[in-house]
Amino acid sequence: MAVHGTIEELAWESAFFGLRSAIIRLQPTAPALTRADFAPWDRVQVKLAASQTQQLDALQQLGFSLVEGEIDLALQVSAEGRDPAASIASAEDIPALRQMASEIFVQSRFRTPWYASDDSGRFYAQWVENAVKGVFDHQCLVFRAENGGITGFVSLRQLNEQEARIGLLAGRGVGEKLMQAACQWARQRQLTLVRVATQLGNTAALKRYIQSGANVESTALWLYR
Ligand SMILES: CC(=O)SCCNC(=O)CCNC(=O)[C@H](O)C(C)(C)COP(=O)(O)OP(=O)(O)OC[C@H]1O[C@@H](n2cnc3c(N)ncnc32)[C@H](O)[C@@H]1OP(=O)(O)O
Ligand SMILES: Cc1cn([C@H]2C[C@H](O)[C@@H](COP(=O)(O)OP(=O)(O)O[C@H]3O[C@H](C)[C@H](N)[C@H](O)[C@H]3O)O2)c(=O)[nH]c1=O
């Protein structure tokens, strides 16, 4: 079986990781891809529906390796719900948020040997900093301990007039409040659905999302070459 698709540069990743990076957009009507198409790139990624097992075999024959699994979930936002009174993170929170984000996301597709050992931590630190600044994600909400230290954070992006997506969410023991805060953020914007994704192996996050009312929408595999 052939792999049909187009190759698109990932400009942000290329600059951030210092690797010429591209992604295959699978498309049955596009030409069949060959090894020569991948040669100009340091890293070629593809995200495949987990059910596409024949494409999985074909990609492996083209030299791709399975890197990570991902689960996408969605949560309906009720018209009324608990407001856990999260705070909006400000610029002064960035150093603490960067530190927390660089350490807490232990599962990542930006892992060795595909990326340098500090790339994953650096990536999530940049993601949360950007969220505080309203870049990529639109806002970052935090909970604080009595001493002012951050106990948890969640970054959010409005996708369209109905939906929001959680970017990053972290805080051991604070998961329920973080999900309530995400729903409240969506509710305040009259949004009705919150989307969230996590790694296949992240059982603590999966349990949290499902206990908070989310349902599985799709499953996918990341392969790299
Ligand atoms: C959209 C995304 O960002 S997906 C990534 C989600 N975030 C992370 O993975 C960051 C690390 N994890 C966390 O911050 C939190 O565990 C959350 C937000 C996922 C869930 O929070 P909560 O629902 O409050 O659950 P809690 O943190 O208590 O974890 C549940 C159990 O899993 C365990 N656990 C959580 N993460 C890990 C981990 N990385 N390794 C081992 N055990 C873990 C906890 O110790 C806890 O065990 P216990 O019940 O025996 O005490
Ligand atoms: C910060 C930032 C990022 N980007 C780009 C870089 C990547 O191409 C994408 C983000 O990719 P994504 O597949 O979402 O990355 P992860 O696999 O790490 O994310 C999953 O796991 C996380 C822990 C988290 N749960 C997340 O929600 C999941 O999707 O965006 C960019 O263009 N600009 C930026 O500022």
CSV table of C-alpha atoms and ligand atoms in Angstrom, one decimal:
chain,number,residue,atom,x,y,z
A,1,MET,CA,0.0,0.0,0.0
A,2,ALA,CA,1.3,3.5,-0.9
A,3,VAL,CA,1.2,6.6,1.3
A,4,HIS,CA,-0.6,9.5,-0.4
A,5,GLY,CA,-0.2,13.0,0.9
A,6,THR,CA,1.5,16.4,0.8
A,7,ILE,CA,4.4,17.6,2.8
A,8,GLU,CA,4.1,20.8,4.7
A,9,GLU,CA,6.8,22.7,6.6
A,10,LEU,CA,6.4,23.1,10.4
A,11,ALA,CA,7.9,26.6,10.4
A,12,TRP,CA,7.5,27.2,14.2
A,13,GLU,CA,9.0,23.9,15.1
A,14,SER,CA,11.9,24.2,12.6
A,15,ALA,CA,12.9,27.5,14.2
A,16,PHE,CA,12.3,26.4,17.8
A,17,PHE,CA,14.1,23.0,17.7
A,18,GLY,CA,16.6,24.0,15.1
A,19,LEU,CA,15.6,21.0,12.9
A,20,ARG,CA,14.1,21.4,9.4
A,21,SER,CA,10.7,19.9,10.3
A,22,ALA,CA,7.7,18.9,8.2
A,23,ILE,CA,4.4,17.1,8.5
A,24,ILE,CA,2.7,14.8,6.0
A,25,ARG,CA,-0.9,15.7,5.5
A,26,LEU,CA,-2.4,12.4,4.4
A,27,GLN,CA,-4.7,12.8,1.4
A,28,PRO,CA,-5.9,9.9,-0.8
A,29,THR,CA,-6.0,12.1,-3.9
A,30,ALA,CA,-2.4,13.4,-3.5
A,31,PRO,CA,0.6,11.7,-5.2
A,32,ALA,CA,2.2,8.6,-3.6
A,33,LEU,CA,5.2,9.7,-1.4
A,34,THR,CA,8.6,8.2,-1.8
A,35,ARG,CA,11.8,8.3,0.4
A,36,ALA,CA,13.2,11.0,-1.9
A,37,ASP,CA,10.4,13.3,-0.8
A,38,PHE,CA,11.6,13.2,2.8
A,39,ALA,CA,15.3,13.8,2.0
A,40,PRO,CA,15.2,17.6,2.3
A,41,TRP,CA,13.9,17.4,5.9
A,42,ASP,CA,15.7,16.6,9.3
A,43,ARG,CA,12.4,15.5,10.7
A,44,VAL,CA,9.2,14.4,9.0
A,45,GLN,CA,6.1,13.8,11.2
A,46,VAL,CA,2.8,12.1,10.4
A,47,LYS,CA,-0.3,11.9,12.6
A,48,LEU,CA,-2.4,8.9,11.7
A,49,ALA,CA,-5.8,7.8,13.0
A,50,ALA,CA,-5.1,4.8,15.2
A,51,SER,CA,-7.5,2.7,13.1
A,52,GLN,CA,-5.5,3.2,9.9
A,53,THR,CA,-3.3,0.1,10.4
A,54,GLN,CA,-2.5,-0.4,6.7
A,55,GLN,CA,-1.2,3.1,6.5
A,56,LEU,CA,0.8,2.4,9.7
A,57,ASP,CA,2.5,-0.6,7.9
A,58,ALA,CA,3.1,1.4,4.8
A,59,LEU,CA,4.7,4.3,6.7
A,60,GLN,CA,6.9,1.9,8.6
A,61,GLN,CA,8.1,0.5,5.3
A,62,LEU,CA,9.0,4.0,4.3
A,63,GLY,CA,11.3,4.2,7.3
A,64,PHE,CA,8.9,5.9,9.8
A,65,SER,CA,8.9,4.8,13.5
A,66,LEU,CA,6.0,4.9,16.0
A,67,VAL,CA,6.8,7.7,18.6
A,68,GLU,CA,3.7,8.3,20.6
A,69,GLY,CA,-0.1,7.7,20.8
A,70,GLU,CA,-2.6,10.5,21.4
A,71,ILE,CA,-6.2,10.6,22.7
A,72,ASP,CA,-8.5,13.5,21.9
A,73,LEU,CA,-11.4,14.1,24.3
A,74,ALA,CA,-14.3,16.6,24.4
A,75,LEU,CA,-16.4,17.8,27.3
A,76,GLN,CA,-19.8,19.5,26.9
A,77,VAL,CA,-20.0,22.7,29.0
A,78,SER,CA,-23.1,22.9,31.0
A,79,ALA,CA,-25.0,26.2,31.2
A,80,GLU,CA,-24.3,26.4,34.9
A,81,GLY,CA,-21.4,25.0,36.8
A,82,ARG,CA,-18.9,25.6,39.7
A,83,ASP,CA,-16.6,28.6,39.4
A,84,PRO,CA,-13.4,27.6,41.2
A,85,ALA,CA,-12.1,31.2,41.0
A,86,ALA,CA,-8.9,30.7,39.1
A,87,SER,CA,-6.7,33.7,38.5
A,88,ILE,CA,-5.4,34.9,35.2
A,89,ALA,CA,-1.6,34.4,35.1
A,90,SER,CA,0.4,37.6,34.6
A,91,ALA,CA,4.0,38.3,33.4
A,92,GLU,CA,5.3,38.0,36.9
A,93,ASP,CA,4.2,34.3,36.9
A,94,ILE,CA,6.2,33.4,33.8
A,95,PRO,CA,9.4,32.2,35.6
A,96,ALA,CA,7.5,29.9,38.0
A,97,LEU,CA,5.2,28.7,35.2
A,98,ARG,CA,8.2,28.0,32.9
A,99,GLN,CA,9.9,26.0,35.7
A,100,MET,CA,6.8,24.0,36.4
A,101,ALA,CA,6.0,23.3,32.8
A,102,SER,CA,9.6,22.3,32.0
A,103,GLU,CA,9.5,19.6,34.7
A,104,ILE,CA,5.9,18.3,34.9
A,105,PHE,CA,5.1,17.0,31.3
A,106,VAL,CA,7.1,13.8,31.5
A,107,GLN,CA,5.4,12.2,28.5
A,108,SER,CA,5.9,14.0,25.2
A,109,ARG,CA,6.4,13.3,21.5
A,110,PHE,CA,9.2,15.8,21.6
A,111,ARG,CA,11.4,13.2,23.3
A,112,THR,CA,14.8,11.7,22.8
A,113,PRO,CA,16.1,10.3,20.5
A,114,TRP,CA,14.1,12.4,18.1
A,115,TYR,CA,14.8,15.7,20.0
A,116,ALA,CA,17.5,16.8,22.4
A,117,SER,CA,17.1,15.8,26.0
A,118,ASP,CA,16.1,19.3,27.2
A,119,ASP,CA,13.9,20.1,24.1
A,120,SER,CA,10.6,18.7,25.6
A,121,GLY,CA,11.0,20.8,28.8
A,122,ARG,CA,12.0,23.9,26.8
A,123,PHE,CA,9.0,23.4,24.5
A,124,TYR,CA,6.3,23.3,27.3
A,125,ALA,CA,8.1,26.2,29.1
A,126,GLN,CA,7.7,28.3,25.9
A,127,TRP,CA,4.2,27.1,25.4
A,128,VAL,CA,3.1,28.3,28.8
A,129,GLU,CA,5.0,31.6,28.6
A,130,ASN,CA,3.3,32.2,25.2
A,131,ALA,CA,-0.1,31.5,26.8
A,132,VAL,CA,0.4,34.1,29.5
A,133,LYS,CA,1.2,36.5,26.6
A,134,GLY,CA,-1.9,35.4,24.6
A,135,VAL,CA,0.2,33.9,21.9
A,136,PHE,CA,-0.8,30.5,20.5
A,137,ASP,CA,-3.1,29.8,23.5
A,138,HIS,CA,-5.2,32.8,24.5
A,139,GLN,CA,-4.9,32.7,28.2
A,140,CYS,CA,-3.4,30.9,31.2
A,141,LEU,CA,-5.3,30.4,34.4
A,142,VAL,CA,-3.6,29.5,37.7
A,143,PHE,CA,-4.4,28.4,41.2
A,144,ARG,CA,-2.1,29.5,44.1
A,145,ALA,CA,-1.2,28.2,47.5
A,146,GLU,CA,-1.5,30.4,50.6
A,147,ASN,CA,2.2,31.4,50.2
A,148,GLY,CA,1.5,32.6,46.6
A,149,GLY,CA,3.2,29.6,44.9
A,150,ILE,CA,1.4,28.2,41.8
A,151,THR,CA,-0.3,24.8,42.5
A,152,GLY,CA,-1.7,24.4,39.0
A,153,PHE,CA,-2.3,26.0,35.6
A,154,VAL,CA,-4.3,25.5,32.5
A,155,SER,CA,-3.9,27.3,29.2
A,156,LEU,CA,-6.8,27.8,26.8
A,157,ARG,CA,-7.5,28.7,23.3
A,158,GLN,CA,-10.9,29.6,21.7
A,159,LEU,CA,-11.1,27.6,18.5
A,160,ASN,CA,-14.4,29.1,17.1
A,161,GLU,CA,-17.7,30.4,18.3
A,162,GLN,CA,-18.6,27.1,20.0
A,163,GLU,CA,-15.4,25.5,21.1
A,164,ALA,CA,-12.3,25.9,23.2
A,165,ARG,CA,-9.2,23.7,23.5
A,166,ILE,CA,-7.1,23.1,26.6
A,167,GLY,CA,-3.4,23.6,25.6
A,168,LEU,CA,-1.5,22.6,28.7
A,169,LEU,CA,-3.0,21.5,32.1
A,170,ALA,CA,-0.9,20.6,35.1
A,171,GLY,CA,-1.1,20.5,38.9
A,172,ARG,CA,-0.9,17.3,41.0
A,173,GLY,CA,-4.1,17.0,43.0
A,174,VAL,CA,-5.6,20.1,41.4
A,175,GLY,CA,-7.0,18.4,38.2
A,176,GLU,CA,-10.6,18.7,39.1
A,177,LYS,CA,-10.4,22.4,39.8
A,178,LEU,CA,-8.4,23.0,36.7
A,179,MET,CA,-11.1,21.3,34.6
A,180,GLN,CA,-13.8,23.4,36.3
A,181,ALA,CA,-11.7,26.5,35.6
A,182,ALA,CA,-11.5,25.5,31.9
A,183,CYS,CA,-15.2,25.0,31.7
A,184,GLN,CA,-15.9,28.3,33.5
A,185,TRP,CA,-13.6,30.1,31.0
A,186,ALA,CA,-15.5,28.5,28.1
A,187,ARG,CA,-18.9,29.3,29.8
A,188,GLN,CA,-18.0,33.0,30.2
A,189,ARG,CA,-17.4,33.1,26.4
A,190,GLN,CA,-20.7,31.2,25.6
A,191,LEU,CA,-18.8,28.3,24.3
A,192,THR,CA,-20.3,24.8,24.6
A,193,LEU,CA,-17.5,22.4,24.1
A,194,VAL,CA,-14.0,22.0,25.6
A,195,ARG,CA,-11.5,19.9,23.7
A,196,VAL,CA,-8.4,18.3,25.3
A,197,ALA,CA,-5.7,15.9,24.2
A,198,THR,CA,-3.2,13.8,26.0
A,199,GLN,CA,-0.6,11.1,25.5
A,200,LEU,CA,-1.9,7.5,25.3
A,201,GLY,CA,0.2,6.5,28.4
A,202,ASN,CA,-0.9,9.4,30.6
A,203,THR,CA,-3.4,7.5,32.6
A,204,ALA,CA,-3.6,10.2,35.4
A,205,ALA,CA,-4.7,12.8,32.8
A,206,LEU,CA,-7.1,10.4,31.1
A,207,LYS,CA,-8.8,9.5,34.4
A,208,ARG,CA,-9.1,13.2,35.2
A,209,TYR,CA,-10.7,14.1,31.9
A,210,ILE,CA,-13.1,11.3,32.0
A,211,GLN,CA,-14.0,11.8,35.7
A,212,SER,CA,-14.6,15.5,34.8
A,213,GLY,CA,-17.1,14.4,32.2
A,214,ALA,CA,-15.1,14.3,28.9
A,215,ASN,CA,-15.6,11.6,26.3
A,216,VAL,CA,-13.1,10.1,23.9
A,217,GLU,CA,-13.5,11.6,20.4
A,218,SER,CA,-10.6,10.0,18.5
A,219,THR,CA,-7.2,8.2,18.9
A,220,ALA,CA,-4.1,8.8,16.8
A,221,LEU,CA,-0.5,7.7,16.4
A,222,TRP,CA,2.5,10.0,15.8
A,223,LEU,CA,5.2,8.6,13.5
A,224,TYR,CA,8.5,10.2,12.7
A,225,ARG,CA,11.3,9.7,10.2
B,1,LIG,C1,-3.7,18.8,28.0
B,1,LIG,C2,-2.5,18.3,28.8
B,1,LIG,O1,-1.7,19.1,29.2
B,1,LIG,S1,-2.3,16.6,29.0
B,1,LIG,C3,-1.1,16.5,30.3
B,1,LIG,C4,-1.7,16.5,31.6
B,1,LIG,N1,-0.8,17.0,32.7
B,1,LIG,C5,0.3,16.2,33.1
B,1,LIG,O2,0.5,15.1,32.8
B,1,LIG,C6,1.1,16.9,34.2
B,1,LIG,C7,1.4,15.9,35.4
B,1,LIG,N2,0.1,15.5,36.0
B,1,LIG,C8,-0.7,16.4,36.7
B,1,LIG,O3,-0.5,17.6,36.7
B,1,LIG,C9,-1.9,15.8,37.3
B,1,LIG,O4,-1.7,14.5,37.7
B,1,LIG,C10,-3.2,15.8,36.4
B,1,LIG,C11,-3.6,17.3,36.1
B,1,LIG,C12,-3.0,15.1,35.1
B,1,LIG,C13,-4.4,15.1,37.1
B,1,LIG,O5,-4.6,15.8,38.3
B,1,LIG,P1,-5.6,15.1,39.4
B,1,LIG,O6,-6.8,14.7,38.7
B,1,LIG,O7,-5.7,16.1,40.5
B,1,LIG,O8,-4.8,13.8,39.8
B,1,LIG,P2,-3.5,13.6,40.7
B,1,LIG,O9,-2.5,14.6,40.3
B,1,LIG,O10,-3.9,13.4,42.1
B,1,LIG,O11,-3.0,12.2,40.1
B,1,LIG,C14,-3.7,11.0,40.2
B,1,LIG,C15,-2.8,9.9,40.6
B,1,LIG,O12,-1.9,9.8,39.5
B,1,LIG,C16,-0.5,9.9,40.0
B,1,LIG,N3,0.3,10.6,38.9
B,1,LIG,C17,0.0,11.7,38.3
B,1,LIG,N4,1.0,12.0,37.4
B,1,LIG,C18,1.9,11.0,37.5
B,1,LIG,C19,3.1,10.8,36.8
B,1,LIG,N5,3.6,11.6,35.9
B,1,LIG,N6,3.8,9.7,37.2
B,1,LIG,C20,3.3,8.8,38.1
B,1,LIG,N7,2.1,9.0,38.8
B,1,LIG,C21,1.4,10.1,38.5
B,1,LIG,C22,-0.6,10.8,41.2
B,1,LIG,O13,0.4,10.6,42.1
B,1,LIG,C23,-1.9,10.2,41.8
B,1,LIG,O14,-1.7,9.0,42.5
B,1,LIG,P3,-2.5,8.7,43.9
B,1,LIG,O15,-3.9,8.8,43.5
B,1,LIG,O16,-2.0,7.4,44.2
B,1,LIG,O17,-2.1,9.8,44.8
B,2,LIG,C1,3.9,26.7,21.8
B,2,LIG,C2,3.6,26.8,20.3
B,2,LIG,C3,3.5,25.6,19.6
B,2,LIG,N1,3.3,25.7,18.3
B,2,LIG,C4,3.2,24.4,17.5
B,2,LIG,C5,4.3,23.4,17.8
B,2,LIG,C6,3.6,22.1,17.4
B,2,LIG,O1,3.6,21.9,16.0
B,2,LIG,C7,2.1,22.4,17.8
B,2,LIG,C8,1.7,21.7,19.1
B,2,LIG,O2,1.7,20.4,18.9
B,2,LIG,P1,0.9,19.3,19.8
B,2,LIG,O3,0.7,18.1,19.0
B,2,LIG,O4,-0.3,19.9,20.4
B,2,LIG,O5,2.0,19.1,20.9
B,2,LIG,P2,2.1,18.0,22.0
B,2,LIG,O6,2.0,16.6,21.4
B,2,LIG,O7,3.2,18.3,22.9
B,2,LIG,O8,0.7,18.3,22.8
B,2,LIG,C9,-0.1,17.3,23.4
B,2,LIG,O9,0.4,17.1,24.7
B,2,LIG,C10,0.5,18.2,25.6
B,2,LIG,C11,1.0,17.7,26.9
B,2,LIG,C12,-0.9,18.8,25.7
B,2,LIG,N2,-1.8,18.0,26.4
B,2,LIG,C13,-1.4,19.2,24.4
B,2,LIG,O10,-2.7,19.8,24.5
B,2,LIG,C14,-1.5,18.0,23.5
B,2,LIG,O11,-1.9,18.4,22.2
B,2,LIG,O12,2.0,23.8,17.9
B,2,LIG,C15,3.2,26.8,17.6
B,2,LIG,O13,3.0,26.9,16.4
B,2,LIG,N3,3.3,28.0,18.4
B,2,LIG,C16,3.5,28.0,19.7
B,2,LIG,O14,3.6,29.1,20.3
